[in-house]
PDB file of C-alpha atoms in Angstrom:
ATOM      1  CA  MET A1382      -5.408  -7.599 -14.537  1.00  0.00           C
ATOM      2  CA  LYS A1383      -1.995  -5.876 -14.700  1.00  0.00           C
ATOM      3  CA  ALA A1384       1.069  -6.366 -12.629  1.00  0.00           C
ATOM      4  CA  MET A1385       4.538  -4.935 -11.827  1.00  0.00           C
ATOM      5  CA  ILE A1386       7.363  -7.237 -10.946  1.00  0.00           C
ATOM      6  CA  LEU A1387      10.329  -5.643  -9.132  1.00  0.00           C
ATOM      7  CA  ALA A1388      13.376  -7.299 -10.504  1.00  0.00           C
ATOM      8  CA  ALA A1389      16.077  -4.669 -10.692  1.00  0.00           C
ATOM      9  CA  GLY A1390      17.824  -5.252  -7.394  1.00  0.00           C
ATOM     10  CA  LEU A1391      21.509  -6.289  -6.865  1.00  0.00           C
ATOM     11  CA  GLY A1392      20.605  -9.367  -4.775  1.00  0.00           C
ATOM     12  CA  THR A1393      23.308  -8.526  -2.297  1.00  0.00           C
ATOM     13  CA  ARG A1394      21.621 -10.531   0.547  1.00  0.00           C
ATOM     14  CA  MET A1395      22.261 -13.708  -1.567  1.00  0.00           C
ATOM     15  CA  GLU A1396      26.005 -13.058  -1.480  1.00  0.00           C
ATOM     16  CA  GLU A1397      27.940 -15.276  -3.937  1.00  0.00           C
ATOM     17  CA  LEU A1398      24.830 -16.824  -5.395  1.00  0.00           C
ATOM     18  CA  THR A1399      24.122 -13.610  -7.418  1.00  0.00           C
ATOM     19  CA  ARG A1400      27.616 -12.848  -8.640  1.00  0.00           C
ATOM     20  CA  SER A1401      26.852 -14.035 -12.153  1.00  0.00           C
ATOM     21  CA  THR A1402      23.057 -14.765 -11.842  1.00  0.00           C
ATOM     22  CA  PRO A1403      20.395 -12.199 -11.111  1.00  0.00           C
ATOM     23  CA  LYS A1404      18.352 -13.093  -8.048  1.00  0.00           C
ATOM     24  CA  PRO A1405      15.051 -13.560  -9.971  1.00  0.00           C
ATOM     25  CA  LEU A1406      16.714 -16.362 -12.029  1.00  0.00           C
ATOM     26  CA  LEU A1407      17.944 -18.370  -9.032  1.00  0.00           C
ATOM     27  CA  PRO A1408      16.048 -21.754  -9.240  1.00  0.00           C
ATOM     28  CA  ILE A1409      13.601 -23.343  -6.899  1.00  0.00           C
ATOM     29  CA  LEU A1410      12.275 -26.804  -8.100  1.00  0.00           C
ATOM     30  CA  GLY A1411      14.829 -26.264 -10.876  1.00  0.00           C
ATOM     31  CA  ILE A1412      12.850 -23.303 -12.170  1.00  0.00           C
ATOM     32  CA  PRO A1413      13.807 -19.689 -11.730  1.00  0.00           C
ATOM     33  CA  LEU A1414      11.998 -17.736  -9.103  1.00  0.00           C
ATOM     34  CA  LEU A1415      10.744 -15.245 -11.670  1.00  0.00           C
ATOM     35  CA  ALA A1416       8.885 -18.143 -13.391  1.00  0.00           C
ATOM     36  CA  HIS A1417       7.124 -18.939 -10.191  1.00  0.00           C
ATOM     37  CA  THR A1418       5.858 -15.323 -10.136  1.00  0.00           C
ATOM     38  CA  LEU A1419       4.748 -15.487 -13.703  1.00  0.00           C
ATOM     39  CA  PHE A1420       2.970 -18.799 -13.099  1.00  0.00           C
ATOM     40  CA  PHE A1421       1.093 -17.142 -10.097  1.00  0.00           C
ATOM     41  CA  LEU A1422       0.131 -14.220 -12.265  1.00  0.00           C
ATOM     42  CA  TRP A1423      -1.052 -16.523 -15.191  1.00  0.00           C
ATOM     43  CA  LYS A1424      -3.255 -18.347 -12.783  1.00  0.00           C
ATOM     44  CA  GLN A1425      -4.768 -15.039 -11.715  1.00  0.00           C
ATOM     45  CA  ASN A1426      -5.626 -14.263 -15.397  1.00  0.00           C
ATOM     46  CA  CYS A1427      -3.036 -11.526 -15.644  1.00  0.00           C
ATOM     47  CA  SER A1428      -3.013  -9.845 -19.108  1.00  0.00           C
ATOM     48  CA  PHE A1429       0.089  -7.588 -18.782  1.00  0.00           C
ATOM     49  CA  ALA A1430       3.189  -7.270 -16.651  1.00  0.00           C
ATOM     50  CA  ALA A1431       5.967  -4.722 -16.401  1.00  0.00           C
ATOM     51  CA  ILE A1432       9.302  -5.882 -15.079  1.00  0.00           C
ATOM     52  CA  ASN A1433      12.006  -3.429 -14.172  1.00  0.00           C
ATOM     53  CA  VAL A1434      15.632  -4.532 -14.703  1.00  0.00           C
ATOM     54  CA  HIS A1435      19.062  -3.312 -13.816  1.00  0.00           C
ATOM     55  CA  TYR A1436      21.636  -5.821 -12.467  1.00  0.00           C
ATOM     56  CA  LEU A1437      22.303  -8.514 -15.140  1.00  0.00           C
ATOM     57  CA  GLY A1438      19.030  -7.409 -16.711  1.00  0.00           C
ATOM     58  CA  GLU A1439      19.970  -8.828 -20.079  1.00  0.00           C
ATOM     59  CA  GLN A1440      19.780 -12.295 -18.586  1.00  0.00           C
ATOM     60  CA  ILE A1441      16.248 -11.635 -17.348  1.00  0.00           C
ATOM     61  CA  GLU A1442      15.218 -10.303 -20.758  1.00  0.00           C
ATOM     62  CA  GLU A1443      16.632 -13.272 -22.607  1.00  0.00           C
ATOM     63  CA  PHE A1444      14.830 -15.644 -20.249  1.00  0.00           C
ATOM     64  CA  ILE A1445      11.534 -13.892 -20.881  1.00  0.00           C
ATOM     65  CA  ARG A1446      11.970 -13.387 -24.635  1.00  0.00           C
ATOM     66  CA  ASP A1447       9.745 -16.311 -25.653  1.00  0.00           C
ATOM     67  CA  PHE A1448       7.157 -16.055 -22.841  1.00  0.00           C
ATOM     68  CA  PRO A1449       3.796 -17.121 -24.382  1.00  0.00           C
ATOM     69  CA  TYR A1450       1.075 -16.429 -21.886  1.00  0.00           C
ATOM     70  CA  PHE A1451       0.592 -12.689 -21.634  1.00  0.00           C
ATOM     71  CA  GLU A1452       2.308  -9.499 -22.628  1.00  0.00           C
ATOM     72  CA  ILE A1453       5.492  -8.375 -20.839  1.00  0.00           C
ATOM     73  CA  GLN A1454       7.359  -5.219 -21.191  1.00  0.00           C
ATOM     74  CA  PHE A1455      10.620  -4.152 -19.592  1.00  0.00           C
ATOM     75  CA  SER A1456      11.452  -0.814 -17.759  1.00  0.00           C
ATOM     76  CA  ARG A1457      15.257  -0.538 -17.909  1.00  0.00           C
ATOM     77  CA  GLU A1458      17.075   1.288 -15.174  1.00  0.00           C
ATOM     78  CA  ASP A1459      20.469   2.748 -15.757  1.00  0.00           C
ATOM     79  CA  ALA A1460      20.810   3.230 -11.928  1.00  0.00           C
ATOM     80  CA  LEU A1461      18.822   1.628  -9.261  1.00  0.00           C
ATOM     81  CA  LEU A1462      15.614   3.620  -8.555  1.00  0.00           C
ATOM     82  CA  GLY A1463      14.198   1.806  -5.539  1.00  0.00           C
ATOM     83  CA  THR A1464      10.720   0.420  -5.328  1.00  0.00           C
ATOM     84  CA  GLY A1465       8.835   3.759  -5.777  1.00  0.00           C
ATOM     85  CA  GLY A1466      11.117   5.171  -8.432  1.00  0.00           C
ATOM     86  CA  GLY A1467      11.176   1.809 -10.286  1.00  0.00           C
ATOM     87  CA  ILE A1468       7.240   1.758 -10.398  1.00  0.00           C
ATOM     88  CA  ARG A1469       7.121   5.429 -11.417  1.00  0.00           C
ATOM     89  CA  THR A1470       9.506   4.893 -14.208  1.00  0.00           C
ATOM     90  CA  ALA A1471       7.778   1.815 -15.386  1.00  0.00           C
ATOM     91  CA  LEU A1472       4.621   3.932 -15.574  1.00  0.00           C
ATOM     92  CA  GLU A1473       6.528   6.175 -18.053  1.00  0.00           C
ATOM     93  CA  GLN A1474       8.333   3.419 -20.067  1.00  0.00           C
ATOM     94  CA  THR A1475       5.648   0.778 -20.392  1.00  0.00           C
ATOM     95  CA  ALA A1476       1.899   0.213 -20.757  1.00  0.00           C
ATOM     96  CA  LEU A1477       1.499  -0.143 -16.970  1.00  0.00           C
ATOM     97  CA  ALA A1478      -1.352   2.208 -15.875  1.00  0.00           C
ATOM     98  CA  GLY A1479      -4.495   2.482 -13.745  1.00  0.00           C
ATOM     99  CA  GLN A1480      -4.638  -0.277 -11.036  1.00  0.00           C
ATOM    100  CA  PHE A1481      -2.104  -3.092 -10.811  1.00  0.00           C
ATOM    101  CA  TRP A1482      -0.550  -5.633  -8.386  1.00  0.00           C
ATOM    102  CA  VAL A1483       3.110  -5.249  -7.435  1.00  0.00           C
ATOM    103  CA  MET A1484       5.118  -8.419  -6.636  1.00  0.00           C
ATOM    104  CA  ASN A1485       8.505  -9.345  -5.399  1.00  0.00           C
ATOM    105  CA  PRO A1486       9.942 -12.288  -7.333  1.00  0.00           C
ATOM    106  CA  ASP A1487      11.742 -13.725  -4.307  1.00  0.00           C
ATOM    107  CA  CYS A1488       8.485 -14.800  -2.762  1.00  0.00           C
ATOM    108  CA  ILE A1489       6.436 -17.814  -3.956  1.00  0.00           C
ATOM    109  CA  TYR A1490       2.713 -17.675  -3.582  1.00  0.00           C
ATOM    110  CA  ASP A1491      -0.175 -20.188  -3.776  1.00  0.00           C
ATOM    111  CA  PRO A1492      -1.617 -19.829  -7.280  1.00  0.00           C
ATOM    112  CA  ASP A1493      -4.990 -20.975  -5.947  1.00  0.00           C
ATOM    113  CA  PHE A1494      -5.270 -17.999  -3.741  1.00  0.00           C
ATOM    114  CA  SER A1495      -7.625 -15.719  -5.707  1.00  0.00           C
ATOM    115  CA  LEU A1496      -6.838 -12.068  -6.008  1.00  0.00           C
ATOM    116  CA  GLY A1497      -9.876 -11.648  -8.138  1.00  0.00           C
ATOM    117  CA  ARG A1498     -12.243 -12.195  -5.285  1.00  0.00           C
ATOM    118  CA  LEU A1499     -10.620  -9.214  -3.452  1.00  0.00           C
ATOM    119  CA  LYS A1500     -10.964  -6.806  -6.420  1.00  0.00           C
ATOM    120  CA  PRO A1501     -14.400  -5.397  -5.623  1.00  0.00           C
ATOM    121  CA  LYS A1502     -13.184  -4.414  -2.151  1.00  0.00           C
ATOM    122  CA  LEU A1503      -9.977  -2.649  -3.112  1.00  0.00           C
ATOM    123  CA  ASN A1504     -10.516   1.141  -3.209  1.00  0.00           C
ATOM    124  CA  SER A1505      -7.058   2.331  -2.023  1.00  0.00           C
ATOM    125  CA  THR A1506      -3.538   0.987  -1.698  1.00  0.00           C
ATOM    126  CA  THR A1507      -3.737  -2.480  -0.227  1.00  0.00           C
ATOM    127  CA  LEU A1508      -1.049  -4.740   1.109  1.00  0.00           C
ATOM    128  CA  ALA A1509      -0.993  -8.556   1.633  1.00  0.00           C
ATOM    129  CA  PHE A1510      -0.198  -9.517   5.242  1.00  0.00           C
ATOM    130  CA  ARG A1511       0.702 -12.632   7.159  1.00  0.00           C
ATOM    131  CA  PRO A1512       0.954 -13.100  10.980  1.00  0.00           C
ATOM    132  CA  ARG A1513       4.182 -11.572  12.409  1.00  0.00           C
ATOM    133  CA  SER A1514       6.148 -13.656  14.709  1.00  0.00           C
ATOM    134  CA  PRO A1515       7.050 -12.128  18.163  1.00  0.00           C
ATOM    135  CA  GLY A1516      10.473 -10.535  18.031  1.00  0.00           C
ATOM    136  CA  SER A1517      10.465 -10.378  14.221  1.00  0.00           C
ATOM    137  CA  LEU A1518      12.738  -7.746  12.709  1.00  0.00           C
ATOM    138  CA  GLU A1519      10.299  -7.245   9.864  1.00  0.00           C
ATOM    139  CA  THR A1520       8.290  -3.998   9.914  1.00  0.00           C
ATOM    140  CA  GLY A1521       5.191  -4.415  12.005  1.00  0.00           C
ATOM    141  CA  PHE A1522       1.551  -3.366  11.016  1.00  0.00           C
ATOM    142  CA  GLU A1523      -1.689  -3.464  12.863  1.00  0.00           C
ATOM    143  CA  SER A1524      -5.362  -3.334  11.857  1.00  0.00           C
ATOM    144  CA  ALA A1525      -6.902   0.095  12.512  1.00  0.00           C
ATOM    145  CA  SER A1526     -10.235  -1.448  12.626  1.00  0.00           C
ATOM    146  CA  SER A1527     -12.041  -3.411  15.393  1.00  0.00           C
ATOM    147  CA  ALA A1528     -14.465  -4.954  12.870  1.00  0.00           C
ATOM    148  CA  GLU A1529     -13.666  -8.235  11.233  1.00  0.00           C
ATOM    149  CA  GLU A1530     -13.307  -7.325   7.547  1.00  0.00           C
ATOM    150  CA  GLN A1531     -11.784  -9.109   4.650  1.00  0.00           C
ATOM    151  CA  VAL A1532      -9.998  -5.800   3.691  1.00  0.00           C
ATOM    152  CA  PHE A1533      -9.161  -3.469   6.563  1.00  0.00           C
ATOM    153  CA  PRO A1534      -7.363  -0.248   7.260  1.00  0.00           C
ATOM    154  CA  VAL A1535      -3.809  -0.570   8.723  1.00  0.00           C
ATOM    155  CA  HIS A1536      -1.172   1.527  10.469  1.00  0.00           C
ATOM    156  CA  PHE A1537       2.520   0.948  11.141  1.00  0.00           C
ATOM    157  CA  SER A1538       3.316  -0.481  14.627  1.00  0.00           C
ATOM    158  CA  GLU A1539       6.580  -1.602  16.131  1.00  0.00           C
ATOM    159  CA  LYS A1540       4.686  -4.279  18.066  1.00  0.00           C
ATOM    160  CA  GLY A1541       2.234  -4.960  15.222  1.00  0.00           C
ATOM    161  CA  THR A1542       1.003  -8.592  14.681  1.00  0.00           C
ATOM    162  CA  LEU A1543       1.090  -8.312  10.849  1.00  0.00           C
ATOM    163  CA  GLN A1544       3.919  -8.198   8.435  1.00  0.00           C
ATOM    164  CA  TYR A1545       3.969  -7.441   4.734  1.00  0.00           C
ATOM    165  CA  CYS A1546       4.564 -10.404   2.442  1.00  0.00           C
ATOM    166  CA  GLY A1547       5.701  -8.828  -0.764  1.00  0.00           C
ATOM    167  CA  LEU A1548       2.387  -8.392  -2.617  1.00  0.00           C
ATOM    168  CA  SER A1549       0.388  -5.157  -2.916  1.00  0.00           C
ATOM    169  CA  PHE A1550      -2.378  -3.487  -4.960  1.00  0.00           C
ATOM    170  CA  GLN A1551      -1.443  -0.024  -6.172  1.00  0.00           C
ATOM    171  CA  TYR A1552      -2.822   2.837  -8.211  1.00  0.00           C
ATOM    172  CA  ALA A1553      -0.869   4.772 -10.738  1.00  0.00           C
ATOM    173  CA  SER A1554      -2.053   7.915  -8.972  1.00  0.00           C
ATOM    174  CA  ASP A1555      -0.069   6.775  -5.901  1.00  0.00           C
ATOM    175  CA  PHE A1556       3.097   7.789  -7.825  1.00  0.00           C
ATOM    176  CA  SER A1557       1.963  11.059  -9.384  1.00  0.00           C
ATOM    177  CA  ASN A1558       4.057  13.040  -6.934  1.00  0.00           C
ATOM    178  CA  LEU A1559       7.345  11.264  -7.955  1.00  0.00           C
ATOM    179  CA  LEU A1560       9.463  11.887 -11.031  1.00  0.00           C
ATOM    180  CA  PRO A1561      10.505   9.133 -13.363  1.00  0.00           C
ATOM    181  CA  HIS A1562      14.264   8.119 -13.152  1.00  0.00           C
ATOM    182  CA  ILE A1563      14.629   9.511  -9.608  1.00  0.00           C
ATOM    183  CA  PRO A1564      15.088   7.056  -6.714  1.00  0.00           C
ATOM    184  CA  ALA A1565      12.243   6.717  -4.263  1.00  0.00           C
ATOM    185  CA  ASN A1566      10.820   4.258  -1.859  1.00  0.00           C
ATOM    186  CA  VAL A1567       7.244   3.148  -1.998  1.00  0.00           C
ATOM    187  CA  VAL A1568       7.162   2.740   1.728  1.00  0.00           C
ATOM    188  CA  ASP A1569       7.256   6.429   2.152  1.00  0.00           C
ATOM    189  CA  GLY A1570       3.976   6.730   0.393  1.00  0.00           C
ATOM    190  CA  TRP A1571       2.500   3.946   2.554  1.00  0.00           C
ATOM    191  CA  ARG A1572       3.514   5.781   5.695  1.00  0.00           C
ATOM    192  CA  THR A1573       1.758   8.914   4.489  1.00  0.00           C
ATOM    193  CA  LYS A1574      -1.413   7.116   3.747  1.00  0.00           C
ATOM    194  CA  ALA A1575      -1.206   5.284   7.089  1.00  0.00           C
ATOM    195  CA  SER A1576      -0.772   8.613   8.986  1.00  0.00           C
ATOM    196  CA  ARG A1577      -4.046  10.013   7.887  1.00  0.00           C
ATOM    197  CA  ASP A1578      -7.085   9.806  10.148  1.00  0.00           C
ATOM    198  CA  PRO A1579      -8.600   7.444   9.235  1.00  0.00           C
ATOM    199  CA  SER A1580      -5.819   5.488   7.707  1.00  0.00           C
ATOM    200  CA  ASP A1581      -5.902   5.395   3.895  1.00  0.00           C
ATOM    201  CA  LEU A1582      -3.616   2.379   3.799  1.00  0.00           C
ATOM    202  CA  PHE A1583      -5.380  -1.067   3.678  1.00  0.00           C
ATOM    203  CA  GLY A1584      -4.592  -4.676   3.991  1.00  0.00           C
ATOM    204  CA  PHE A1585      -5.797  -8.240   3.792  1.00  0.00           C
ATOM    205  CA  LEU A1586      -4.649 -11.492   5.236  1.00  0.00           C
ATOM    206  CA  TYR A1587      -2.937 -13.808   2.716  1.00  0.00           C
ATOM    207  CA  ASP A1588      -3.617 -17.385   3.886  1.00  0.00           C
ATOM    208  CA  GLY A1589      -2.307 -19.400   1.004  1.00  0.00           C
ATOM    209  CA  PHE A1590       0.948 -21.178   1.124  1.00  0.00           C
ATOM    210  CA  TYR A1591       3.984 -18.785   1.027  1.00  0.00           C
ATOM    211  CA  PHE A1592       7.773 -19.236   0.789  1.00  0.00           C
ATOM    212  CA  ASP A1593      10.180 -16.324   1.217  1.00  0.00           C
ATOM    213  CA  ALA A1594      13.481 -16.757  -0.592  1.00  0.00           C
ATOM    214  CA  GLY A1595      14.683 -13.264  -0.163  1.00  0.00           C
ATOM    215  CA  ARG A1596      17.717 -14.117   2.000  1.00  0.00           C
ATOM    216  CA  LYS A1597      20.482 -16.515   1.263  1.00  0.00           C
ATOM    217  CA  GLN A1598      19.808 -18.931   4.126  1.00  0.00           C
ATOM    218  CA  ASP A1599      15.985 -18.837   3.454  1.00  0.00           C
ATOM    219  CA  TYR A1600      16.643 -19.604  -0.139  1.00  0.00           C
ATOM    220  CA  LEU A1601      19.071 -22.430   0.555  1.00  0.00           C
ATOM    221  CA  ASN A1602      16.652 -23.905   3.118  1.00  0.00           C
ATOM    222  CA  LEU A1603      13.959 -23.866   0.602  1.00  0.00           C
ATOM    223  CA  VAL A1604      16.167 -25.624  -2.025  1.00  0.00           C
ATOM    224  CA  GLU A1605      16.895 -28.342   0.509  1.00  0.00           C
ATOM    225  CA  ARG A1606      13.145 -28.782   1.374  1.00  0.00           C
ATOM    226  CA  GLU A1607      11.389 -28.970  -1.915  1.00  0.00           C
ATOM    227  CA  THR A1608       8.988 -31.519  -0.443  1.00  0.00           C
ATOM    228  CA  LEU A1609       7.202 -28.534   1.192  1.00  0.00           C
ATOM    229  CA  PHE A1610       5.641 -27.729  -2.113  1.00  0.00           C
ATOM    230  CA  PRO A1611       2.251 -29.470  -2.817  1.00  0.00           C
ATOM    231  CA  LEU A1612       2.352 -32.131  -5.578  1.00  0.00           C
ATOM    232  CA  THR A1613      -0.395 -30.311  -7.485  1.00  0.00           C
ATOM    233  CA  TYR A1614       1.717 -27.179  -7.553  1.00  0.00           C
ATOM    234  CA  LYS A1615       4.691 -29.004  -8.977  1.00  0.00           C
ATOM    235  CA  ALA A1616       2.596 -30.719 -11.590  1.00  0.00           C
ATOM    236  CA  GLU A1617       0.874 -27.494 -12.743  1.00  0.00           C
ATOM    237  CA  LEU A1618       4.098 -25.605 -12.775  1.00  0.00           C
ATOM    238  CA  ALA A1619       5.723 -28.258 -14.929  1.00  0.00           C
ATOM    239  CA  GLU A1620       2.995 -28.072 -17.446  1.00  0.00           C
ATOM    240  CA  PHE A1621       3.244 -24.237 -17.441  1.00  0.00           C
ATOM    241  CA  MET A1622       7.076 -24.512 -18.168  1.00  0.00           C
ATOM    242  CA  LYS A1623       6.619 -27.295 -20.777  1.00  0.00           C
ATOM    243  CA  ARG A1624       4.353 -25.047 -22.923  1.00  0.00           C
ATOM    244  CA  TRP A1625       6.778 -22.179 -22.464  1.00  0.00           C
ATOM    245  CA  LYS A1626      10.250 -23.774 -22.600  1.00  0.00           C
ATOM    246  CA  GLY A1627       9.470 -27.241 -23.806  1.00  0.00           C
ATOM    247  CA  ILE A1628      10.928 -28.747 -20.523  1.00  0.00           C
TER     248      ILE A1628
END
């Protein structure tokens, strides 16, 4: 299993919290968000991850320098390239290839949720979804199938009952129409796939525990409510970090 971690952003939504610390290194449970992402990938038997870096990227590279669990390579961006441009450039600069998962490090996922069980059903770009709250400002999606399926076609919908939760399964070929080092948004490709008849964009319901720390207040709320994390998660994460950092 390969993965791409999107870590190049400026973290502007975190305001003063990211003036001297890149967002992926802000701590939850005393451990950087990026380490939570790597812990999740390790539990999924990941063998390789590419991480794109830009803002304060040297701090991220230094933090990862002694990572012992699987190979990591960095894709360095002189200017921000967006999600699509960042992935396309990582395909050029690292060993990322074929099929891979893409993750946002400001979301924390349940490591016991198995991505492997989904793999035989993934034949196109596939997004992880959670139920969307009424009135949510997040982009809405809806199933394009009436059948109850584990993996199902989706389309964009203003009143959709699903929202993307920062985890997707992508193919290198999804980015063949982009040029490396040129800014692009991965969502544009999703819209193209979803506009086909039938839709070529798919989704699945992610039902493990999930914490979104992407905005300042969400992050601060999570810091204040660390009791939300299962005790088993805390214990396994601590063992993961002990082998890595000796803490």
